[in-house]
Amino acid sequence: MSSSLSGSTTKRIDSIDVLRGIVMVIMAIDHVREFIHVQAFTDDPLNVLTTTPALYFTRWITHLCAPTFVFLSGLSIYLQSIRKTKGELSSFLFKRGIWLIFVEFGLISLAMTFNPLYNLLIMQVIWAIGISMIILGFLIRLPFKVVLAIGLIIVLGHNFLDFYEAEPGFKAGFLWDLMHHGSFAIYPMSGEHFLVIMYPFLPWTGLMILGYCFGVYFTNQFNSSQRQKVLLTYGFSLLVFFVLLRSINLYGDPHPWTPQASGFQTFLSFMTVHKYPPSLAYMSVMMGIAILMLAFLENIQNKISAMFRVFGRTAFFYYIIHFYLAHLISTLLFFYNGHSFDEAIKGLQKIPFLFSIPGEGVGLDLVYLFWILLIISLYPLCKWYDSYKTAHKEKWWLSYL
């Protein structure tokens, strides 16, 4: 590897890790809210008729996290392709994809439910990343332009399936739900055990493919100044595209925006885009913001960026632990409010998450307080793990964490 390529790659890693760390920190706000906010299980924070501005934007800003994480995963895979053969990379992606799916079912589902009997298995973003890695592991053997075309077709065209799904009498089977339609679709497995599909994989796979192709801008073909101009162009163009697409209101999201009683509520309706699965409008606005952030982070290095970089370099480790800590906060509040373990078991008849009671929780101010405490508690753990990874690069298994 040439010195110029090494330098470009180093800068790329810094900016990507910082952005990844930022979205991981933002993501934790929503997961803490989901466990302890008073309206977490009784209303949608994006319901323009009942929400408040603070609650709405607390939820809306966290929409940035999943697509950014998926996109950056694809980008990082492209940079791995510089130092690995296609065979090596394809094998790694297949094995890591299988591992991520196992972690989703074995660790993340347990963190969300605190139910050791695993009555509910939840397919979230880690599952989507895992299956997308497996698919990308096969696609990287194709010519670059073919891979790019596949990604563009999926991202730009998958919302055409919305028209088919909106037809009277349409019924999605398991595979269709798994691919595109499933939005909290529940499937019985055996007895009292169920599978919930939250992240149909097709659009996420398309986004990871585009992230992979976007990685070319972080090689030695582009210096820092050139890359920043490209990022600014793409970022602003995506935001303009989002405004035009959403204004037309005919394609790009299964739920058109509608005029509301006030101008502000109409604006909220305009900005409420579909995440499960991610619509073209959703991906356009979120990736526009994320790519602009990449541009602004290109040459920023200070104590704050270093902190986010630690979270970004340990994102998977952070992701697993933060779920357990968020649910632990909910559990402590449950018992602090005088509830018993028997009440928690009975509560499973209403929601499948132990130590949570619909309609009982804290206000948004305390959600933010507990979020800050969670981030503070995670930082030394992530810093230790980052140091451990750096000092033990010879350990192959660390590449899977």
mmCIF file of C-alpha atoms in Angstrom, residues 2-333:
data_model
loop_
_atom_site.group_PDB
_atom_site.id
_atom_site.type_symbol
_atom_site.label_atom_id
_atom_site.label_comp_id
_atom_site.label_asym_id
_atom_site.label_seq_id
_atom_site.Cartn_x
_atom_site.Cartn_y
_atom_site.Cartn_z
ATOM 1 C CA SER A 2 1.415 3.343 -0.985
ATOM 2 C CA SER A 3 1.999 6.066 1.581
ATOM 3 C CA SER A 4 -0.531 8.322 -0.155
ATOM 4 C CA LEU A 5 -3.206 5.655 0.103
ATOM 5 C CA SER A 6 -2.335 5.052 3.734
ATOM 6 C CA GLY A 7 -2.719 8.735 4.527
ATOM 7 C CA SER A 8 -6.059 8.971 2.760
ATOM 8 C CA THR A 9 -7.336 5.898 4.509
ATOM 9 C CA THR A 10 -6.257 7.170 7.921
ATOM 10 C CA LYS A 11 -8.181 10.418 7.495
ATOM 11 C CA ARG A 12 -11.163 8.498 6.257
ATOM 12 C CA ILE A 13 -11.159 6.266 9.313
ATOM 13 C CA ASP A 14 -11.093 9.289 11.608
ATOM 14 C CA SER A 15 -14.068 11.032 10.003
ATOM 15 C CA ILE A 16 -16.096 7.852 9.661
ATOM 16 C CA ASP A 17 -15.433 6.726 13.206
ATOM 17 C CA VAL A 18 -16.364 10.156 14.562
ATOM 18 C CA LEU A 19 -19.635 10.181 12.611
ATOM 19 C CA ARG A 20 -20.378 6.619 13.630
ATOM 20 C CA GLY A 21 -19.753 7.592 17.247
ATOM 21 C CA ILE A 22 -22.060 10.603 16.976
ATOM 22 C CA VAL A 23 -24.956 8.529 15.664
ATOM 23 C CA MET A 24 -24.363 5.860 18.306
ATOM 24 C CA VAL A 25 -24.682 8.489 21.032
ATOM 25 C CA ILE A 26 -27.809 9.955 19.407
ATOM 26 C CA MET A 27 -29.295 6.472 19.029
ATOM 27 C CA ALA A 28 -29.134 5.876 22.775
ATOM 28 C CA ILE A 29 -31.588 8.754 23.364
ATOM 29 C CA ASP A 30 -34.316 6.883 21.569
ATOM 30 C CA HIS A 31 -33.643 3.548 23.226
ATOM 31 C CA VAL A 32 -33.692 5.112 26.688
ATOM 32 C CA ARG A 33 -36.931 6.878 25.708
ATOM 33 C CA GLU A 34 -38.469 3.614 24.527
ATOM 34 C CA PHE A 35 -37.816 1.978 27.875
ATOM 35 C CA ILE A 36 -38.705 4.716 30.371
ATOM 36 C CA HIS A 37 -40.714 7.560 28.785
ATOM 37 C CA VAL A 38 -44.269 7.857 30.048
ATOM 38 C CA GLN A 39 -45.728 7.638 26.515
ATOM 39 C CA ALA A 40 -43.319 5.010 25.201
ATOM 40 C CA PHE A 41 -45.896 2.232 24.947
ATOM 41 C CA THR A 42 -49.062 4.298 24.554
ATOM 42 C CA ASP A 43 -48.459 6.707 21.663
ATOM 43 C CA ASP A 44 -46.236 7.346 18.669
ATOM 44 C CA PRO A 45 -43.867 10.304 19.222
ATOM 45 C CA LEU A 46 -44.233 11.097 15.513
ATOM 46 C CA ASN A 47 -48.023 11.360 15.727
ATOM 47 C CA VAL A 48 -48.447 14.975 14.618
ATOM 48 C CA LEU A 49 -51.822 15.257 16.364
ATOM 49 C CA THR A 50 -50.615 14.302 19.846
ATOM 50 C CA THR A 51 -46.861 14.869 20.016
ATOM 51 C CA THR A 52 -44.910 17.876 21.245
ATOM 52 C CA PRO A 53 -42.067 19.537 19.298
ATOM 53 C CA ALA A 54 -39.470 18.312 21.804
ATOM 54 C CA LEU A 55 -40.752 14.721 21.750
ATOM 55 C CA TYR A 56 -41.154 14.710 17.965
ATOM 56 C CA PHE A 57 -37.619 15.865 17.223
ATOM 57 C CA THR A 58 -36.169 13.630 19.951
ATOM 58 C CA ARG A 59 -37.519 10.718 17.946
ATOM 59 C CA TRP A 60 -36.987 12.184 14.482
ATOM 60 C CA ILE A 61 -33.283 12.927 14.907
ATOM 61 C CA THR A 62 -32.629 9.308 15.877
ATOM 62 C CA HIS A 63 -33.854 8.270 12.424
ATOM 63 C CA LEU A 64 -30.392 9.348 11.339
ATOM 64 C CA CYS A 65 -28.722 6.468 13.151
ATOM 65 C CA ALA A 66 -29.660 3.210 11.415
ATOM 66 C CA PRO A 67 -29.172 4.372 7.790
ATOM 67 C CA THR A 68 -25.902 6.088 8.662
ATOM 68 C CA PHE A 69 -24.626 2.977 10.407
ATOM 69 C CA VAL A 70 -25.630 0.731 7.473
ATOM 70 C CA PHE A 71 -24.139 3.130 4.907
ATOM 71 C CA LEU A 72 -20.864 3.458 6.826
ATOM 72 C CA SER A 73 -20.688 -0.325 7.158
ATOM 73 C CA GLY A 74 -20.752 -0.572 3.377
ATOM 74 C CA LEU A 75 -18.153 2.195 3.066
ATOM 75 C CA SER A 76 -15.853 0.420 5.514
ATOM 76 C CA ILE A 77 -16.227 -2.807 3.549
ATOM 77 C CA TYR A 78 -14.979 -1.031 0.425
ATOM 78 C CA LEU A 79 -11.879 0.105 2.301
ATOM 79 C CA GLN A 80 -11.318 -3.459 3.449
ATOM 80 C CA SER A 81 -11.391 -4.515 -0.189
ATOM 81 C CA ILE A 82 -8.216 -2.447 -0.703
ATOM 82 C CA ARG A 83 -6.190 -4.741 1.555
ATOM 83 C CA LYS A 84 -8.024 -8.052 1.045
ATOM 84 C CA THR A 85 -8.622 -10.239 -1.958
ATOM 85 C CA LYS A 86 -12.218 -10.655 -3.084
ATOM 86 C CA GLY A 87 -12.149 -14.221 -1.837
ATOM 87 C CA GLU A 88 -10.897 -13.206 1.598
ATOM 88 C CA LEU A 89 -13.388 -10.362 1.898
ATOM 89 C CA SER A 90 -16.303 -12.449 0.671
ATOM 90 C CA SER A 91 -15.524 -15.162 3.215
ATOM 91 C CA PHE A 92 -15.177 -12.614 6.020
ATOM 92 C CA LEU A 93 -18.483 -10.923 5.152
ATOM 93 C CA PHE A 94 -20.313 -14.237 5.087
ATOM 94 C CA LYS A 95 -18.970 -15.290 8.491
ATOM 95 C CA ARG A 96 -19.478 -11.889 10.072
ATOM 96 C CA GLY A 97 -23.004 -11.689 8.662
ATOM 97 C CA ILE A 98 -23.887 -15.036 10.233
ATOM 98 C CA TRP A 99 -22.354 -13.887 13.531
ATOM 99 C CA LEU A 100 -24.361 -10.647 13.522
ATOM 100 C CA ILE A 101 -27.620 -12.512 12.954
ATOM 101 C CA PHE A 102 -26.765 -14.817 15.855
ATOM 102 C CA VAL A 103 -26.015 -11.806 18.081
ATOM 103 C CA GLU A 104 -29.331 -10.208 17.078
ATOM 104 C CA PHE A 105 -31.284 -13.229 18.240
ATOM 105 C CA GLY A 106 -29.099 -14.296 21.152
ATOM 106 C CA LEU A 107 -28.039 -11.005 22.760
ATOM 107 C CA ILE A 108 -30.106 -8.101 21.432
ATOM 108 C CA SER A 109 -33.490 -9.819 21.744
ATOM 109 C CA LEU A 110 -32.593 -10.703 25.347
ATOM 110 C CA ALA A 111 -31.497 -7.112 26.045
ATOM 111 C CA MET A 112 -34.801 -5.763 24.740
ATOM 112 C CA THR A 113 -37.090 -8.209 26.525
ATOM 113 C CA PHE A 114 -35.041 -9.377 29.546
ATOM 114 C CA ASN A 115 -36.855 -12.653 28.937
ATOM 115 C CA PRO A 116 -34.417 -15.615 29.233
ATOM 116 C CA LEU A 117 -37.040 -17.925 27.726
ATOM 117 C CA TYR A 118 -36.746 -16.024 24.438
ATOM 118 C CA ASN A 119 -40.473 -15.912 23.808
ATOM 119 C CA LEU A 120 -39.839 -13.065 21.393
ATOM 120 C CA LEU A 121 -37.058 -12.880 18.805
ATOM 121 C CA ILE A 122 -36.744 -9.449 17.203
ATOM 122 C CA MET A 123 -35.141 -8.793 13.824
ATOM 123 C CA GLN A 124 -33.686 -5.293 14.075
ATOM 124 C CA VAL A 125 -30.856 -3.383 12.443
ATOM 125 C CA ILE A 126 -28.119 -5.897 13.375
ATOM 126 C CA TRP A 127 -30.024 -8.603 11.498
ATOM 127 C CA ALA A 128 -30.388 -6.268 8.507
ATOM 128 C CA ILE A 129 -26.663 -5.495 8.523
ATOM 129 C CA GLY A 130 -25.827 -9.181 8.852
ATOM 130 C CA ILE A 131 -27.932 -10.375 5.917
ATOM 131 C CA SER A 132 -26.789 -7.379 3.842
ATOM 132 C CA MET A 133 -23.152 -8.304 4.479
ATOM 133 C CA ILE A 134 -23.811 -11.844 3.306
ATOM 134 C CA ILE A 135 -25.437 -10.583 0.109
ATOM 135 C CA LEU A 136 -22.698 -7.997 -0.479
ATOM 136 C CA GLY A 137 -20.124 -10.746 0.024
ATOM 137 C CA PHE A 138 -21.432 -12.327 -3.177
ATOM 138 C CA LEU A 139 -21.941 -9.059 -5.066
ATOM 139 C CA ILE A 140 -18.376 -7.770 -4.614
ATOM 140 C CA ARG A 141 -17.219 -10.384 -7.127
ATOM 141 C CA LEU A 142 -19.143 -8.487 -9.818
ATOM 142 C CA PRO A 143 -17.763 -5.451 -11.692
ATOM 143 C CA PHE A 144 -17.991 -2.219 -9.695
ATOM 144 C CA LYS A 145 -20.459 -0.587 -12.101
ATOM 145 C CA VAL A 146 -22.774 -3.586 -11.870
ATOM 146 C CA VAL A 147 -22.709 -3.438 -8.056
ATOM 147 C CA LEU A 148 -23.467 0.302 -8.198
ATOM 148 C CA ALA A 149 -26.354 -0.279 -10.613
ATOM 149 C CA ILE A 150 -27.856 -2.921 -8.330
ATOM 150 C CA GLY A 151 -27.663 -0.570 -5.360
ATOM 151 C CA LEU A 152 -29.269 2.306 -7.266
ATOM 152 C CA ILE A 153 -32.072 0.115 -8.608
ATOM 153 C CA ILE A 154 -32.929 -1.132 -5.119
ATOM 154 C CA VAL A 155 -32.793 2.253 -3.376
ATOM 155 C CA LEU A 156 -34.509 4.258 -6.112
ATOM 156 C CA GLY A 157 -36.999 1.592 -7.133
ATOM 157 C CA HIS A 158 -38.070 -0.426 -4.094
ATOM 158 C CA ASN A 159 -40.945 1.953 -3.317
ATOM 159 C CA PHE A 160 -42.672 0.788 -6.505
ATOM 160 C CA LEU A 161 -43.494 -2.285 -4.418
ATOM 161 C CA ASP A 162 -45.655 -0.004 -2.243
ATOM 162 C CA PHE A 163 -48.250 0.206 -5.020
ATOM 163 C CA TYR A 164 -48.464 -3.568 -5.232
ATOM 164 C CA GLU A 165 -48.686 -3.873 -1.455
ATOM 165 C CA ALA A 166 -51.474 -1.260 -1.345
ATOM 166 C CA GLU A 167 -53.719 -3.297 -3.651
ATOM 167 C CA PRO A 168 -56.977 -4.531 -2.049
ATOM 168 C CA GLY A 169 -56.614 -8.042 -0.747
ATOM 169 C CA PHE A 170 -52.812 -8.004 -0.681
ATOM 170 C CA LYS A 171 -51.375 -10.405 1.870
ATOM 171 C CA ALA A 172 -47.669 -10.578 2.494
ATOM 172 C CA GLY A 173 -46.188 -13.969 3.254
ATOM 173 C CA PHE A 174 -43.164 -14.523 5.449
ATOM 174 C CA LEU A 175 -40.564 -14.115 2.712
ATOM 175 C CA TRP A 176 -42.204 -10.968 1.372
ATOM 176 C CA ASP A 177 -42.369 -9.485 4.852
ATOM 177 C CA LEU A 178 -38.751 -10.441 5.386
ATOM 178 C CA MET A 179 -37.738 -8.740 2.153
ATOM 179 C CA HIS A 180 -39.805 -5.544 2.091
ATOM 180 C CA HIS A 181 -43.241 -5.325 3.653
ATOM 181 C CA GLY A 182 -42.715 -6.432 7.226
ATOM 182 C CA SER A 183 -43.264 -3.580 9.670
ATOM 183 C CA PHE A 184 -43.444 -5.179 13.118
ATOM 184 C CA ALA A 185 -44.892 -8.283 11.443
ATOM 185 C CA ILE A 186 -45.320 -11.066 14.009
ATOM 186 C CA TYR A 187 -44.937 -14.746 13.122
ATOM 187 C CA PRO A 188 -45.529 -17.642 15.540
ATOM 188 C CA MET A 189 -42.678 -20.138 15.750
ATOM 189 C CA SER A 190 -43.727 -22.737 18.311
ATOM 190 C CA GLY A 191 -45.911 -22.595 21.396
ATOM 191 C CA GLU A 192 -45.484 -19.175 23.011
ATOM 192 C CA HIS A 193 -42.492 -18.176 20.907
ATOM 193 C CA PHE A 194 -42.780 -15.522 18.214
ATOM 194 C CA LEU A 195 -40.626 -13.782 15.631
ATOM 195 C CA VAL A 196 -41.004 -10.044 14.945
ATOM 196 C CA ILE A 197 -39.720 -8.532 11.693
ATOM 197 C CA MET A 198 -38.833 -4.879 12.214
ATOM 198 C CA TYR A 199 -36.206 -4.433 9.498
ATOM 199 C CA PRO A 200 -37.102 -5.962 6.118
ATOM 200 C CA PHE A 201 -33.718 -6.313 4.473
ATOM 201 C CA LEU A 202 -34.053 -5.257 0.802
ATOM 202 C CA PRO A 203 -33.825 -1.433 1.151
ATOM 203 C CA TRP A 204 -31.115 -1.726 3.825
ATOM 204 C CA THR A 205 -29.111 -3.995 1.550
ATOM 205 C CA GLY A 206 -29.424 -1.433 -1.245
ATOM 206 C CA LEU A 207 -28.179 1.293 1.087
ATOM 207 C CA MET A 208 -25.189 -0.789 2.182
ATOM 208 C CA ILE A 209 -24.337 -1.430 -1.468
ATOM 209 C CA LEU A 210 -24.343 2.315 -2.165
ATOM 210 C CA GLY A 211 -22.193 2.865 0.920
ATOM 211 C CA TYR A 212 -19.741 0.309 -0.459
ATOM 212 C CA CYS A 213 -19.590 2.114 -3.793
ATOM 213 C CA PHE A 214 -19.242 5.474 -2.027
ATOM 214 C CA GLY A 215 -16.022 4.188 -0.493
ATOM 215 C CA VAL A 216 -14.115 5.094 -3.646
ATOM 216 C CA TYR A 217 -14.174 8.735 -2.524
ATOM 217 C CA PHE A 218 -12.097 7.787 0.528
ATOM 218 C CA THR A 219 -9.170 6.314 -1.380
ATOM 219 C CA ASN A 220 -6.073 8.059 -2.696
ATOM 220 C CA GLN A 221 -7.960 9.012 -5.870
ATOM 221 C CA PHE A 222 -9.293 12.003 -3.898
ATOM 222 C CA ASN A 223 -7.408 14.290 -1.571
ATOM 223 C CA SER A 224 -9.102 15.848 1.453
ATOM 224 C CA SER A 225 -10.195 19.019 -0.345
ATOM 225 C CA GLN A 226 -11.605 17.146 -3.329
ATOM 226 C CA ARG A 227 -13.432 14.697 -1.102
ATOM 227 C CA GLN A 228 -14.972 17.476 0.954
ATOM 228 C CA LYS A 229 -16.346 19.136 -2.197
ATOM 229 C CA VAL A 230 -17.813 15.835 -3.359
ATOM 230 C CA LEU A 231 -19.420 15.233 0.028
ATOM 231 C CA LEU A 232 -20.936 18.714 0.148
ATOM 232 C CA THR A 233 -22.316 18.295 -3.367
ATOM 233 C CA TYR A 234 -23.875 14.922 -2.597
ATOM 234 C CA GLY A 235 -25.202 16.025 0.782
ATOM 235 C CA PHE A 236 -26.959 19.176 -0.413
ATOM 236 C CA SER A 237 -28.187 17.431 -3.578
ATOM 237 C CA LEU A 238 -29.844 14.696 -1.522
ATOM 238 C CA LEU A 239 -31.618 17.256 0.663
ATOM 239 C CA VAL A 240 -32.893 19.117 -2.405
ATOM 240 C CA PHE A 241 -33.972 15.795 -3.909
ATOM 241 C CA PHE A 242 -35.837 14.968 -0.693
ATOM 242 C CA VAL A 243 -37.739 18.278 -0.722
ATOM 243 C CA LEU A 244 -38.724 17.837 -4.385
ATOM 244 C CA LEU A 245 -39.668 14.178 -3.960
ATOM 245 C CA ARG A 246 -41.710 14.854 -0.833
ATOM 246 C CA SER A 247 -43.383 17.894 -2.415
ATOM 247 C CA ILE A 248 -44.583 15.864 -5.397
ATOM 248 C CA ASN A 249 -46.100 13.430 -2.875
ATOM 249 C CA LEU A 250 -46.693 10.677 -5.419
ATOM 250 C CA TYR A 251 -43.746 8.353 -4.927
ATOM 251 C CA GLY A 252 -40.942 7.644 -2.512
ATOM 252 C CA ASP A 253 -42.876 7.019 0.698
ATOM 253 C CA PRO A 254 -45.892 4.771 1.389
ATOM 254 C CA HIS A 255 -47.503 7.468 3.552
ATOM 255 C CA PRO A 256 -48.053 10.798 1.753
ATOM 256 C CA TRP A 257 -47.961 13.916 3.898
ATOM 257 C CA THR A 258 -51.258 15.749 4.397
ATOM 258 C CA PRO A 259 -52.252 19.319 5.315
ATOM 259 C CA GLN A 260 -52.913 19.699 9.041
ATOM 260 C CA ALA A 261 -54.693 22.190 11.277
ATOM 261 C CA SER A 262 -51.584 24.364 11.595
ATOM 262 C CA GLY A 263 -48.585 25.137 9.436
ATOM 263 C CA PHE A 264 -46.242 23.586 11.992
ATOM 264 C CA GLN A 265 -48.217 20.341 12.081
ATOM 265 C CA THR A 266 -48.200 20.283 8.281
ATOM 266 C CA PHE A 267 -44.415 20.637 8.399
ATOM 267 C CA LEU A 268 -44.231 17.712 10.808
ATOM 268 C CA SER A 269 -46.399 15.640 8.480
ATOM 269 C CA PHE A 270 -44.055 16.550 5.600
ATOM 270 C CA MET A 271 -41.012 15.453 7.614
ATOM 271 C CA THR A 272 -42.541 12.204 8.885
ATOM 272 C CA VAL A 273 -41.029 9.610 6.589
ATOM 273 C CA HIS A 274 -41.283 5.837 6.685
ATOM 274 C CA LYS A 275 -38.501 3.855 8.378
ATOM 275 C CA TYR A 276 -39.875 0.299 8.451
ATOM 276 C CA PRO A 277 -38.792 -0.331 5.725
ATOM 277 C CA PRO A 278 -36.780 2.812 4.911
ATOM 278 C CA SER A 279 -38.434 4.723 2.093
ATOM 279 C CA LEU A 280 -36.571 6.620 -0.603
ATOM 280 C CA ALA A 281 -37.630 9.880 1.039
ATOM 281 C CA TYR A 282 -36.374 8.653 4.411
ATOM 282 C CA MET A 283 -33.006 7.570 3.012
ATOM 283 C CA SER A 284 -32.600 10.785 1.007
ATOM 284 C CA VAL A 285 -33.012 13.178 3.928
ATOM 285 C CA MET A 286 -31.082 11.074 6.421
ATOM 286 C CA MET A 287 -28.157 10.331 4.116
ATOM 287 C CA GLY A 288 -28.101 13.946 2.983
ATOM 288 C CA ILE A 289 -27.569 14.981 6.593
ATOM 289 C CA ALA A 290 -25.045 12.189 7.234
ATOM 290 C CA ILE A 291 -22.927 12.972 4.186
ATOM 291 C CA LEU A 292 -22.870 16.675 5.072
ATOM 292 C CA MET A 293 -21.701 15.681 8.535
ATOM 293 C CA LEU A 294 -18.916 13.623 6.952
ATOM 294 C CA ALA A 295 -17.860 16.698 5.010
ATOM 295 C CA PHE A 296 -17.774 18.928 8.094
ATOM 296 C CA LEU A 297 -15.894 16.272 10.109
ATOM 297 C CA GLU A 298 -13.225 15.822 7.441
ATOM 298 C CA ASN A 299 -10.558 17.906 9.179
ATOM 299 C CA ILE A 300 -11.923 18.277 12.713
ATOM 300 C CA GLN A 301 -9.740 16.874 15.472
ATOM 301 C CA ASN A 302 -10.293 17.923 19.077
ATOM 302 C CA LYS A 303 -11.195 16.418 22.432
ATOM 303 C CA ILE A 304 -14.890 16.150 21.563
ATOM 304 C CA SER A 305 -14.243 14.420 18.243
ATOM 305 C CA ALA A 306 -11.798 12.101 20.005
ATOM 306 C CA MET A 307 -14.548 11.088 22.429
ATOM 307 C CA PHE A 308 -16.953 10.303 19.585
ATOM 308 C CA ARG A 309 -14.160 8.475 17.794
ATOM 309 C CA VAL A 310 -13.860 6.089 20.746
ATOM 310 C CA PHE A 311 -17.571 5.287 20.510
ATOM 311 C CA GLY A 312 -17.289 4.904 16.743
ATOM 312 C CA ARG A 313 -14.337 2.518 16.959
ATOM 313 C CA THR A 314 -16.213 0.349 19.458
ATOM 314 C CA ALA A 315 -19.688 0.707 17.946
ATOM 315 C CA PHE A 316 -20.749 -2.947 18.085
ATOM 316 C CA PHE A 317 -19.486 -3.361 21.661
ATOM 317 C CA TYR A 318 -21.263 -0.106 22.592
ATOM 318 C CA TYR A 319 -24.482 -1.166 20.848
ATOM 319 C CA ILE A 320 -24.841 -4.405 22.786
ATOM 320 C CA ILE A 321 -24.013 -2.970 26.206
ATOM 321 C CA HIS A 322 -26.118 0.182 25.859
ATOM 322 C CA PHE A 323 -29.280 -1.896 25.322
ATOM 323 C CA TYR A 324 -28.701 -3.799 28.544
ATOM 324 C CA LEU A 325 -27.994 -0.583 30.457
ATOM 325 C CA ALA A 326 -31.100 1.138 29.063
ATOM 326 C CA HIS A 327 -33.294 -1.785 30.066
ATOM 327 C CA LEU A 328 -31.564 -1.937 33.452
ATOM 328 C CA ILE A 329 -32.579 1.701 34.050
ATOM 329 C CA SER A 330 -36.165 0.718 33.274
ATOM 330 C CA THR A 331 -35.912 -2.227 35.684
ATOM 331 C CA LEU A 332 -34.572 -0.095 38.529
ATOM 332 C CA LEU A 333 -37.364 2.445 38.024
#
